């Protein structure tokens, strides 16, 4: 989901989130490993390789820090703050790299029985465009069985359109290995702008010193 939740990976543990996203004109391959060394903070560093018909081959590098202020609990709302940067290379023929800096505040509201509602409010600065915009996201998780979860969200940024995404998550190994598949598009855009993604999430037990 693009709409983040307020949780972080367990203390002294790591996770790997990887996915492939395809549209009518592009193919993205992402890998974002993250770890919690303590202090209610999750550190993430990763990136992608992307091929697009018009732009050609590009690469993104992403790094972020996520601080959890209030953990999600039974009947307890969770709150976190995320700050990060995304760097694209090459940006254009005249600009070898561009960066986007962002701040996000994820809030998660539990509704019992593993049902969750997520709200995001944030800000992004696009270096290449020379603009700063507000960002937002609203999403939810609804378990269909012990291992299958339905997800839905809508998200976007100021003056840049509204997107939506629907999909399923499946636990292959409970709390350790999860796969997902999603379908999304931008509201008001033609069908050739739609995307499909397939992802994998790996969660480790505590092992860090």
JSON list of C-alpha atoms in Angstrom, two decimals:
[
{"chain": "A", "resi": 1, "resn": "UNK", "atom": "CA", "xyz": [0.00, 0.00, 0.00]},
{"chain": "A", "resi": 2, "resn": "UNK", "atom": "CA", "xyz": [1.10, 3.56, -0.69]},
{"chain": "A", "resi": 3, "resn": "UNK", "atom": "CA", "xyz": [-0.89, 4.62, 2.38]},
{"chain": "A", "resi": 4, "resn": "UNK", "atom": "CA", "xyz": [1.44, 3.74, 5.24]},
{"chain": "A", "resi": 5, "resn": "UNK", "atom": "CA", "xyz": [0.40, 2.24, 8.57]},
{"chain": "A", "resi": 6, "resn": "UNK", "atom": "CA", "xyz": [1.65, 3.42, 11.97]},
{"chain": "A", "resi": 7, "resn": "UNK", "atom": "CA", "xyz": [3.40, 0.15, 12.82]},
{"chain": "A", "resi": 8, "resn": "UNK", "atom": "CA", "xyz": [7.11, -0.57, 12.49]},
{"chain": "A", "resi": 9, "resn": "UNK", "atom": "CA", "xyz": [9.01, -3.84, 12.28]},
{"chain": "A", "resi": 10, "resn": "UNK", "atom": "CA", "xyz": [9.58, -5.57, 15.65]},
{"chain": "A", "resi": 11, "resn": "UNK", "atom": "CA", "xyz": [12.56, -4.49, 17.75]},
{"chain": "A", "resi": 12, "resn": "UNK", "atom": "CA", "xyz": [15.88, -6.11, 16.77]},
{"chain": "A", "resi": 13, "resn": "UNK", "atom": "CA", "xyz": [14.21, -7.47, 13.61]},
{"chain": "A", "resi": 14, "resn": "UNK", "atom": "CA", "xyz": [14.32, -6.72, 9.89]},
{"chain": "A", "resi": 15, "resn": "UNK", "atom": "CA", "xyz": [11.99, -6.98, 6.93]},
{"chain": "A", "resi": 16, "resn": "UNK", "atom": "CA", "xyz": [12.26, -6.96, 3.16]},
{"chain": "A", "resi": 17, "resn": "UNK", "atom": "CA", "xyz": [9.51, -5.49, 1.01]},
{"chain": "A", "resi": 18, "resn": "UNK", "atom": "CA", "xyz": [9.95, -6.20, -2.71]},
{"chain": "A", "resi": 19, "resn": "UNK", "atom": "CA", "xyz": [7.55, -5.84, -5.62]},
{"chain": "A", "resi": 20, "resn": "UNK", "atom": "CA", "xyz": [7.20, -5.60, -9.38]},
{"chain": "A", "resi": 21, "resn": "UNK", "atom": "CA", "xyz": [4.88, -2.96, -10.83]},
{"chain": "A", "resi": 22, "resn": "UNK", "atom": "CA", "xyz": [3.90, -2.86, -14.49]},
{"chain": "A", "resi": 23, "resn": "UNK", "atom": "CA", "xyz": [1.92, -0.36, -16.59]},
{"chain": "A", "resi": 24, "resn": "UNK", "atom": "CA", "xyz": [1.19, -0.12, -20.31]},
{"chain": "A", "resi": 25, "resn": "UNK", "atom": "CA", "xyz": [4.54, 1.65, -20.84]},
{"chain": "A", "resi": 26, "resn": "UNK", "atom": "CA", "xyz": [6.80, 0.81, -17.86]},
{"chain": "A", "resi": 27, "resn": "UNK", "atom": "CA", "xyz": [8.19, -1.89, -15.59]},
{"chain": "A", "resi": 28, "resn": "UNK", "atom": "CA", "xyz": [9.41, -1.20, -12.04]},
{"chain": "A", "resi": 29, "resn": "UNK", "atom": "CA", "xyz": [11.34, -3.57, -9.75]},
{"chain": "A", "resi": 30, "resn": "UNK", "atom": "CA", "xyz": [11.60, -2.42, -6.12]},
{"chain": "A", "resi": 31, "resn": "UNK", "atom": "CA", "xyz": [13.41, -3.76, -3.02]},
{"chain": "A", "resi": 32, "resn": "UNK", "atom": "CA", "xyz": [13.22, -1.95, 0.35]},
{"chain": "A", "resi": 33, "resn": "UNK", "atom": "CA", "xyz": [14.91, -3.65, 3.31]},
{"chain": "A", "resi": 34, "resn": "UNK", "atom": "CA", "xyz": [14.33, -2.12, 6.75]},
{"chain": "A", "resi": 35, "resn": "UNK", "atom": "CA", "xyz": [15.43, -2.82, 10.33]},
{"chain": "A", "resi": 36, "resn": "UNK", "atom": "CA", "xyz": [14.59, -1.78, 13.87]},
{"chain": "A", "resi": 37, "resn": "UNK", "atom": "CA", "xyz": [17.72, -1.47, 16.02]},
{"chain": "A", "resi": 38, "resn": "UNK", "atom": "CA", "xyz": [15.75, -0.15, 18.98]},
{"chain": "A", "resi": 39, "resn": "UNK", "atom": "CA", "xyz": [14.26, 3.11, 20.17]},
{"chain": "A", "resi": 40, "resn": "UNK", "atom": "CA", "xyz": [10.95, 2.61, 18.33]},
{"chain": "A", "resi": 41, "resn": "UNK", "atom": "CA", "xyz": [12.68, 3.60, 15.06]},
{"chain": "A", "resi": 42, "resn": "UNK", "atom": "CA", "xyz": [12.67, 1.76, 11.73]},
{"chain": "A", "resi": 43, "resn": "UNK", "atom": "CA", "xyz": [15.44, 2.46, 9.20]},
{"chain": "A", "resi": 44, "resn": "UNK", "atom": "CA", "xyz": [14.89, 1.71, 5.49]},
{"chain": "A", "resi": 45, "resn": "UNK", "atom": "CA", "xyz": [17.29, 1.92, 2.55]},
{"chain": "A", "resi": 46, "resn": "UNK", "atom": "CA", "xyz": [16.60, 0.52, -0.91]},
{"chain": "A", "resi": 47, "resn": "UNK", "atom": "CA", "xyz": [15.64, 1.38, -4.45]},
{"chain": "A", "resi": 48, "resn": "UNK", "atom": "CA", "xyz": [14.45, 0.26, -7.83]},
{"chain": "A", "resi": 49, "resn": "UNK", "atom": "CA", "xyz": [15.32, -0.27, -11.46]},
{"chain": "A", "resi": 50, "resn": "UNK", "atom": "CA", "xyz": [12.75, 1.06, -13.92]},
{"chain": "A", "resi": 51, "resn": "UNK", "atom": "CA", "xyz": [12.32, 0.84, -17.68]},
{"chain": "A", "resi": 52, "resn": "UNK", "atom": "CA", "xyz": [9.90, 3.18, -19.45]},
{"chain": "A", "resi": 53, "resn": "UNK", "atom": "CA", "xyz": [9.17, 3.53, -23.17]},
{"chain": "A", "resi": 54, "resn": "UNK", "atom": "CA", "xyz": [9.64, 7.33, -23.29]},
{"chain": "A", "resi": 55, "resn": "UNK", "atom": "CA", "xyz": [12.21, 7.99, -20.54]},
{"chain": "A", "resi": 56, "resn": "UNK", "atom": "CA", "xyz": [14.28, 4.82, -20.89]},
{"chain": "A", "resi": 57, "resn": "UNK", "atom": "CA", "xyz": [16.17, 3.21, -18.01]},
{"chain": "A", "resi": 58, "resn": "UNK", "atom": "CA", "xyz": [16.18, 4.99, -14.65]},
{"chain": "A", "resi": 59, "resn": "UNK", "atom": "CA", "xyz": [17.04, 4.05, -11.07]},
{"chain": "A", "resi": 60, "resn": "UNK", "atom": "CA", "xyz": [15.62, 5.30, -7.80]},
{"chain": "A", "resi": 61, "resn": "UNK", "atom": "CA", "xyz": [17.33, 5.18, -4.40]},
{"chain": "A", "resi": 62, "resn": "UNK", "atom": "CA", "xyz": [15.19, 5.68, -1.31]},
{"chain": "A", "resi": 63, "resn": "UNK", "atom": "CA", "xyz": [16.07, 6.15, 2.34]},
{"chain": "A", "resi": 64, "resn": "UNK", "atom": "CA", "xyz": [13.74, 6.88, 5.24]},
{"chain": "A", "resi": 65, "resn": "UNK", "atom": "CA", "xyz": [13.46, 6.90, 9.01]},
{"chain": "A", "resi": 66, "resn": "UNK", "atom": "CA", "xyz": [10.17, 6.09, 10.73]},
{"chain": "A", "resi": 67, "resn": "UNK", "atom": "CA", "xyz": [9.57, 6.94, 14.39]},
{"chain": "A", "resi": 68, "resn": "UNK", "atom": "CA", "xyz": [6.64, 5.32, 16.18]},
{"chain": "A", "resi": 69, "resn": "UNK", "atom": "CA", "xyz": [5.12, 7.52, 18.87]},
{"chain": "A", "resi": 70, "resn": "UNK", "atom": "CA", "xyz": [2.06, 5.44, 19.78]},
{"chain": "A", "resi": 71, "resn": "UNK", "atom": "CA", "xyz": [1.87, 1.69, 18.96]},
{"chain": "A", "resi": 72, "resn": "UNK", "atom": "CA", "xyz": [-1.29, 0.24, 17.49]},
{"chain": "A", "resi": 73, "resn": "UNK", "atom": "CA", "xyz": [-3.13, -1.85, 20.07]},
{"chain": "A", "resi": 74, "resn": "UNK", "atom": "CA", "xyz": [-6.54, -3.27, 20.78]},
{"chain": "A", "resi": 75, "resn": "UNK", "atom": "CA", "xyz": [-8.71, -0.17, 20.82]},
{"chain": "A", "resi": 76, "resn": "UNK", "atom": "CA", "xyz": [-5.59, 2.05, 20.68]},
{"chain": "A", "resi": 77, "resn": "UNK", "atom": "CA", "xyz": [-4.80, 4.39, 17.81]},
{"chain": "A", "resi": 78, "resn": "UNK", "atom": "CA", "xyz": [-1.21, 4.27, 16.51]},
{"chain": "A", "resi": 79, "resn": "UNK", "atom": "CA", "xyz": [0.79, 7.29, 15.34]},
{"chain": "A", "resi": 80, "resn": "UNK", "atom": "CA", "xyz": [4.17, 7.51, 13.60]},
{"chain": "A", "resi": 81, "resn": "UNK", "atom": "CA", "xyz": [6.27, 10.04, 11.68]},
{"chain": "A", "resi": 82, "resn": "UNK", "atom": "CA", "xyz": [8.32, 9.27, 8.57]},
{"chain": "A", "resi": 83, "resn": "UNK", "atom": "CA", "xyz": [10.96, 11.42, 6.89]},
{"chain": "A", "resi": 84, "resn": "UNK", "atom": "CA", "xyz": [12.84, 10.39, 3.78]},
{"chain": "A", "resi": 85, "resn": "UNK", "atom": "CA", "xyz": [14.40, 11.14, 0.43]},
{"chain": "A", "resi": 86, "resn": "UNK", "atom": "CA", "xyz": [14.08, 9.58, -3.02]},
{"chain": "A", "resi": 87, "resn": "UNK", "atom": "CA", "xyz": [16.83, 10.16, -5.60]},
{"chain": "A", "resi": 88, "resn": "UNK", "atom": "CA", "xyz": [16.37, 9.46, -9.32]},
{"chain": "A", "resi": 89, "resn": "UNK", "atom": "CA", "xyz": [19.26, 8.86, -11.74]},
{"chain": "A", "resi": 90, "resn": "UNK", "atom": "CA", "xyz": [19.39, 10.02, -14.45]},
{"chain": "A", "resi": 91, "resn": "UNK", "atom": "CA", "xyz": [16.69, 12.66, -14.16]},
{"chain": "A", "resi": 92, "resn": "UNK", "atom": "CA", "xyz": [17.11, 14.31, -17.56]},
{"chain": "A", "resi": 93, "resn": "UNK", "atom": "CA", "xyz": [19.95, 14.71, -20.04]},
{"chain": "A", "resi": 94, "resn": "UNK", "atom": "CA", "xyz": [20.90, 17.96, -18.32]},
{"chain": "A", "resi": 95, "resn": "UNK", "atom": "CA", "xyz": [20.32, 16.83, -14.72]},
{"chain": "A", "resi": 96, "resn": "UNK", "atom": "CA", "xyz": [22.25, 13.74, -13.57]},
{"chain": "A", "resi": 97, "resn": "UNK", "atom": "CA", "xyz": [20.07, 13.36, -10.48]},
{"chain": "A", "resi": 98, "resn": "UNK", "atom": "CA", "xyz": [16.98, 14.75, -8.79]},
{"chain": "A", "resi": 99, "resn": "UNK", "atom": "CA", "xyz": [15.67, 14.32, -5.28]},
{"chain": "A", "resi": 100, "resn": "UNK", "atom": "CA", "xyz": [12.27, 14.35, -3.60]},
{"chain": "A", "resi": 101, "resn": "UNK", "atom": "CA", "xyz": [12.20, 15.04, 0.15]},
{"chain": "A", "resi": 102, "resn": "UNK", "atom": "CA", "xyz": [9.12, 14.01, 2.09]},
{"chain": "A", "resi": 103, "resn": "UNK", "atom": "CA", "xyz": [7.46, 13.98, 5.49]},
{"chain": "A", "resi": 104, "resn": "UNK", "atom": "CA", "xyz": [4.51, 11.75, 6.34]},
{"chain": "A", "resi": 105, "resn": "UNK", "atom": "CA", "xyz": [2.38, 11.16, 9.44]},
{"chain": "A", "resi": 106, "resn": "UNK", "atom": "CA", "xyz": [0.65, 7.75, 9.38]},
{"chain": "A", "resi": 107, "resn": "UNK", "atom": "CA", "xyz": [-2.26, 7.19, 11.78]},
{"chain": "A", "resi": 108, "resn": "UNK", "atom": "CA", "xyz": [-3.79, 3.73, 12.21]},
{"chain": "A", "resi": 109, "resn": "UNK", "atom": "CA", "xyz": [-7.19, 3.14, 13.80]},
{"chain": "A", "resi": 110, "resn": "UNK", "atom": "CA", "xyz": [-8.01, -0.49, 14.77]},
{"chain": "A", "resi": 111, "resn": "UNK", "atom": "CA", "xyz": [-11.57, -1.76, 14.52]},
{"chain": "A", "resi": 112, "resn": "UNK", "atom": "CA", "xyz": [-11.05, -5.18, 16.09]},
{"chain": "A", "resi": 113, "resn": "UNK", "atom": "CA", "xyz": [-10.49, -8.60, 14.52]},
{"chain": "A", "resi": 114, "resn": "UNK", "atom": "CA", "xyz": [-7.46, -7.36, 12.53]},
{"chain": "A", "resi": 115, "resn": "UNK", "atom": "CA", "xyz": [-9.45, -4.64, 10.80]},
{"chain": "A", "resi": 116, "resn": "UNK", "atom": "CA", "xyz": [-7.51, -1.40, 10.34]},
{"chain": "A", "resi": 117, "resn": "UNK", "atom": "CA", "xyz": [-8.14, 2.07, 8.90]},
{"chain": "A", "resi": 118, "resn": "UNK", "atom": "CA", "xyz": [-5.09, 4.14, 7.90]},
{"chain": "A", "resi": 119, "resn": "UNK", "atom": "CA", "xyz": [-4.89, 7.90, 7.35]},
{"chain": "A", "resi": 120, "resn": "UNK", "atom": "CA", "xyz": [-1.78, 9.71, 6.07]},
{"chain": "A", "resi": 121, "resn": "UNK", "atom": "CA", "xyz": [-1.04, 13.44, 5.93]},
{"chain": "A", "resi": 122, "resn": "UNK", "atom": "CA", "xyz": [2.28, 14.77, 4.71]},
{"chain": "A", "resi": 123, "resn": "UNK", "atom": "CA", "xyz": [4.38, 16.96, 2.44]},
{"chain": "A", "resi": 124, "resn": "UNK", "atom": "CA", "xyz": [6.77, 16.42, -0.48]},
{"chain": "A", "resi": 125, "resn": "UNK", "atom": "CA", "xyz": [9.30, 18.71, -2.13]},
{"chain": "A", "resi": 126, "resn": "UNK", "atom": "CA", "xyz": [10.01, 17.90, -5.79]},
{"chain": "A", "resi": 127, "resn": "UNK", "atom": "CA", "xyz": [13.47, 19.25, -6.56]},
{"chain": "A", "resi": 128, "resn": "UNK", "atom": "CA", "xyz": [13.08, 18.84, -10.33]},
{"chain": "A", "resi": 129, "resn": "UNK", "atom": "CA", "xyz": [9.76, 20.72, -10.41]},
{"chain": "A", "resi": 130, "resn": "UNK", "atom": "CA", "xyz": [10.74, 23.30, -7.82]},
{"chain": "A", "resi": 131, "resn": "UNK", "atom": "CA", "xyz": [7.47, 22.82, -5.95]},
{"chain": "A", "resi": 132, "resn": "UNK", "atom": "CA", "xyz": [6.28, 21.58, -2.58]},
{"chain": "A", "resi": 133, "resn": "UNK", "atom": "CA", "xyz": [2.91, 19.86, -2.20]},
{"chain": "A", "resi": 134, "resn": "UNK", "atom": "CA", "xyz": [0.71, 18.40, 0.50]},
{"chain": "A", "resi": 135, "resn": "UNK", "atom": "CA", "xyz": [0.23, 14.62, 0.33]},
{"chain": "A", "resi": 136, "resn": "UNK", "atom": "CA", "xyz": [-2.52, 12.39, 1.68]},
{"chain": "A", "resi": 137, "resn": "UNK", "atom": "CA", "xyz": [-3.75, 8.81, 1.79]},
{"chain": "A", "resi": 138, "resn": "UNK", "atom": "CA", "xyz": [-6.68, 6.82, 3.15]},
{"chain": "A", "resi": 139, "resn": "UNK", "atom": "CA", "xyz": [-6.71, 3.02, 3.22]},
{"chain": "A", "resi": 140, "resn": "UNK", "atom": "CA", "xyz": [-8.09, -0.02, 4.96]},
{"chain": "A", "resi": 141, "resn": "UNK", "atom": "CA", "xyz": [-7.42, -3.70, 5.66]},
{"chain": "A", "resi": 142, "resn": "UNK", "atom": "CA", "xyz": [-10.17, -6.29, 5.98]},
{"chain": "A", "resi": 143, "resn": "UNK", "atom": "CA", "xyz": [-9.34, -9.94, 6.76]},
{"chain": "A", "resi": 144, "resn": "UNK", "atom": "CA", "xyz": [-11.27, -12.43, 4.64]},
{"chain": "A", "resi": 145, "resn": "UNK", "atom": "CA", "xyz": [-9.80, -15.45, 6.44]},
{"chain": "A", "resi": 146, "resn": "UNK", "atom": "CA", "xyz": [-6.91, -16.27, 8.77]},
{"chain": "A", "resi": 147, "resn": "UNK", "atom": "CA", "xyz": [-4.43, -15.88, 5.90]},
{"chain": "A", "resi": 148, "resn": "UNK", "atom": "CA", "xyz": [-6.11, -13.61, 3.32]},
{"chain": "A", "resi": 149, "resn": "UNK", "atom": "CA", "xyz": [-6.53, -9.84, 3.71]},
{"chain": "A", "resi": 150, "resn": "UNK", "atom": "CA", "xyz": [-8.34, -7.46, 1.35]},
{"chain": "A", "resi": 151, "resn": "UNK", "atom": "CA", "xyz": [-6.82, -3.99, 0.98]},
{"chain": "A", "resi": 152, "resn": "UNK", "atom": "CA", "xyz": [-8.13, -0.79, -0.60]},
{"chain": "A", "resi": 153, "resn": "UNK", "atom": "CA", "xyz": [-6.84, 2.78, -0.66]},
{"chain": "A", "resi": 154, "resn": "UNK", "atom": "CA", "xyz": [-6.96, 6.16, -2.33]},
{"chain": "A", "resi": 155, "resn": "UNK", "atom": "CA", "xyz": [-4.02, 8.56, -2.23]},
{"chain": "A", "resi": 156, "resn": "UNK", "atom": "CA", "xyz": [-2.40, 11.49, -3.97]},
{"chain": "A", "resi": 157, "resn": "UNK", "atom": "CA", "xyz": [-0.78, 14.87, -3.67]},
{"chain": "A", "resi": 158, "resn": "UNK", "atom": "CA", "xyz": [-1.98, 18.42, -4.06]},
{"chain": "A", "resi": 159, "resn": "UNK", "atom": "CA", "xyz": [-2.72, 19.42, -7.68]},
{"chain": "A", "resi": 160, "resn": "UNK", "atom": "CA", "xyz": [-1.47, 16.06, -8.99]},
{"chain": "A", "resi": 161, "resn": "UNK", "atom": "CA", "xyz": [-4.57, 13.87, -9.22]},
{"chain": "A", "resi": 162, "resn": "UNK", "atom": "CA", "xyz": [-6.06, 11.12, -7.09]},
{"chain": "A", "resi": 163, "resn": "UNK", "atom": "CA", "xyz": [-5.12, 7.45, -7.36]},
{"chain": "A", "resi": 164, "resn": "UNK", "atom": "CA", "xyz": [-6.71, 4.29, -6.06]},
{"chain": "A", "resi": 165, "resn": "UNK", "atom": "CA", "xyz": [-5.58, 0.72, -5.51]},
{"chain": "A", "resi": 166, "resn": "UNK", "atom": "CA", "xyz": [-7.28, -2.58, -4.64]},
{"chain": "A", "resi": 167, "resn": "UNK", "atom": "CA", "xyz": [-5.75, -5.93, -3.84]},
{"chain": "A", "resi": 168, "resn": "UNK", "atom": "CA", "xyz": [-5.20, -8.99, -1.68]},
{"chain": "A", "resi": 169, "resn": "UNK", "atom": "CA", "xyz": [-2.50, -10.02, 0.79]},
{"chain": "A", "resi": 170, "resn": "UNK", "atom": "CA", "xyz": [-1.87, -13.66, 1.62]},
{"chain": "A", "resi": 171, "resn": "UNK", "atom": "CA", "xyz": [0.22, -15.02, 4.51]},
{"chain": "A", "resi": 172, "resn": "UNK", "atom": "CA", "xyz": [2.16, -18.03, 3.22]},
{"chain": "A", "resi": 173, "resn": "UNK", "atom": "CA", "xyz": [3.87, -18.33, 6.60]},
{"chain": "A", "resi": 174, "resn": "UNK", "atom": "CA", "xyz": [2.00, -16.42, 9.34]},
{"chain": "A", "resi": 175, "resn": "UNK", "atom": "CA", "xyz": [3.89, -13.28, 10.45]},
{"chain": "A", "resi": 176, "resn": "UNK", "atom": "CA", "xyz": [6.92, -14.29, 8.36]},
{"chain": "A", "resi": 177, "resn": "UNK", "atom": "CA", "xyz": [6.16, -14.53, 4.61]},
{"chain": "A", "resi": 178, "resn": "UNK", "atom": "CA", "xyz": [3.44, -12.57, 2.83]},
{"chain": "A", "resi": 179, "resn": "UNK", "atom": "CA", "xyz": [2.61, -12.09, -0.86]},
{"chain": "A", "resi": 180, "resn": "UNK", "atom": "CA", "xyz": [0.25, -9.55, -2.40]},
{"chain": "A", "resi": 181, "resn": "UNK", "atom": "CA", "xyz": [-1.27, -8.49, -5.71]},
{"chain": "A", "resi": 182, "resn": "UNK", "atom": "CA", "xyz": [-2.90, -5.13, -6.51]},
{"chain": "A", "resi": 183, "resn": "UNK", "atom": "CA", "xyz": [-4.63, -3.27, -9.30]},
{"chain": "A", "resi": 184, "resn": "UNK", "atom": "CA", "xyz": [-4.61, 0.56, -9.47]},
{"chain": "A", "resi": 185, "resn": "UNK", "atom": "CA", "xyz": [-5.22, 3.60, -11.63]},
{"chain": "A", "resi": 186, "resn": "UNK", "atom": "CA", "xyz": [-5.52, 7.38, -11.48]},
{"chain": "A", "resi": 187, "resn": "UNK", "atom": "CA", "xyz": [-9.06, 8.74, -11.29]},
{"chain": "A", "resi": 188, "resn": "UNK", "atom": "CA", "xyz": [-10.15, 10.18, -14.62]},
{"chain": "A", "resi": 189, "resn": "UNK", "atom": "CA", "xyz": [-7.26, 8.67, -16.58]},
{"chain": "A", "resi": 190, "resn": "UNK", "atom": "CA", "xyz": [-7.58, 6.14, -19.44]},
{"chain": "A", "resi": 191, "resn": "UNK", "atom": "CA", "xyz": [-7.25, 2.42, -18.83]},
{"chain": "A", "resi": 192, "resn": "UNK", "atom": "CA", "xyz": [-3.74, 2.29, -20.32]},
{"chain": "A", "resi": 193, "resn": "UNK", "atom": "CA", "xyz": [-2.54, 4.23, -17.25]},
{"chain": "A", "resi": 194, "resn": "UNK", "atom": "CA", "xyz": [-3.57, 1.41, -14.92]},
{"chain": "A", "resi": 195, "resn": "UNK", "atom": "CA", "xyz": [-0.97, -0.64, -13.07]},
{"chain": "A", "resi": 196, "resn": "UNK", "atom": "CA", "xyz": [-0.67, -4.13, -11.65]},
{"chain": "A", "resi": 197, "resn": "UNK", "atom": "CA", "xyz": [1.78, -5.08, -8.92]},
{"chain": "A", "resi": 198, "resn": "UNK", "atom": "CA", "xyz": [2.92, -8.32, -7.30]},
{"chain": "A", "resi": 199, "resn": "UNK", "atom": "CA", "xyz": [4.84, -8.13, -4.04]},
{"chain": "A", "resi": 200, "resn": "UNK", "atom": "CA", "xyz": [6.68, -10.15, -1.41]},
{"chain": "A", "resi": 201, "resn": "UNK", "atom": "CA", "xyz": [7.23, -9.28, 2.25]},
{"chain": "A", "resi": 202, "resn": "UNK", "atom": "CA", "xyz": [9.69, -11.19, 4.46]},
{"chain": "A", "resi": 203, "resn": "UNK", "atom": "CA", "xyz": [9.78, -10.63, 8.25]},
{"chain": "A", "resi": 204, "resn": "UNK", "atom": "CA", "xyz": [12.63, -11.93, 10.40]},
{"chain": "A", "resi": 205, "resn": "UNK", "atom": "CA", "xyz": [12.61, -12.96, 14.06]},
{"chain": "A", "resi": 206, "resn": "UNK", "atom": "CA", "xyz": [14.66, -10.81, 16.45]},
{"chain": "A", "resi": 207, "resn": "UNK", "atom": "CA", "xyz": [18.37, -11.34, 15.74]},
{"chain": "A", "resi": 208, "resn": "UNK", "atom": "CA", "xyz": [20.11, -7.96, 15.89]},
{"chain": "A", "resi": 209, "resn": "UNK", "atom": "CA", "xyz": [22.45, -7.24, 18.83]}
]
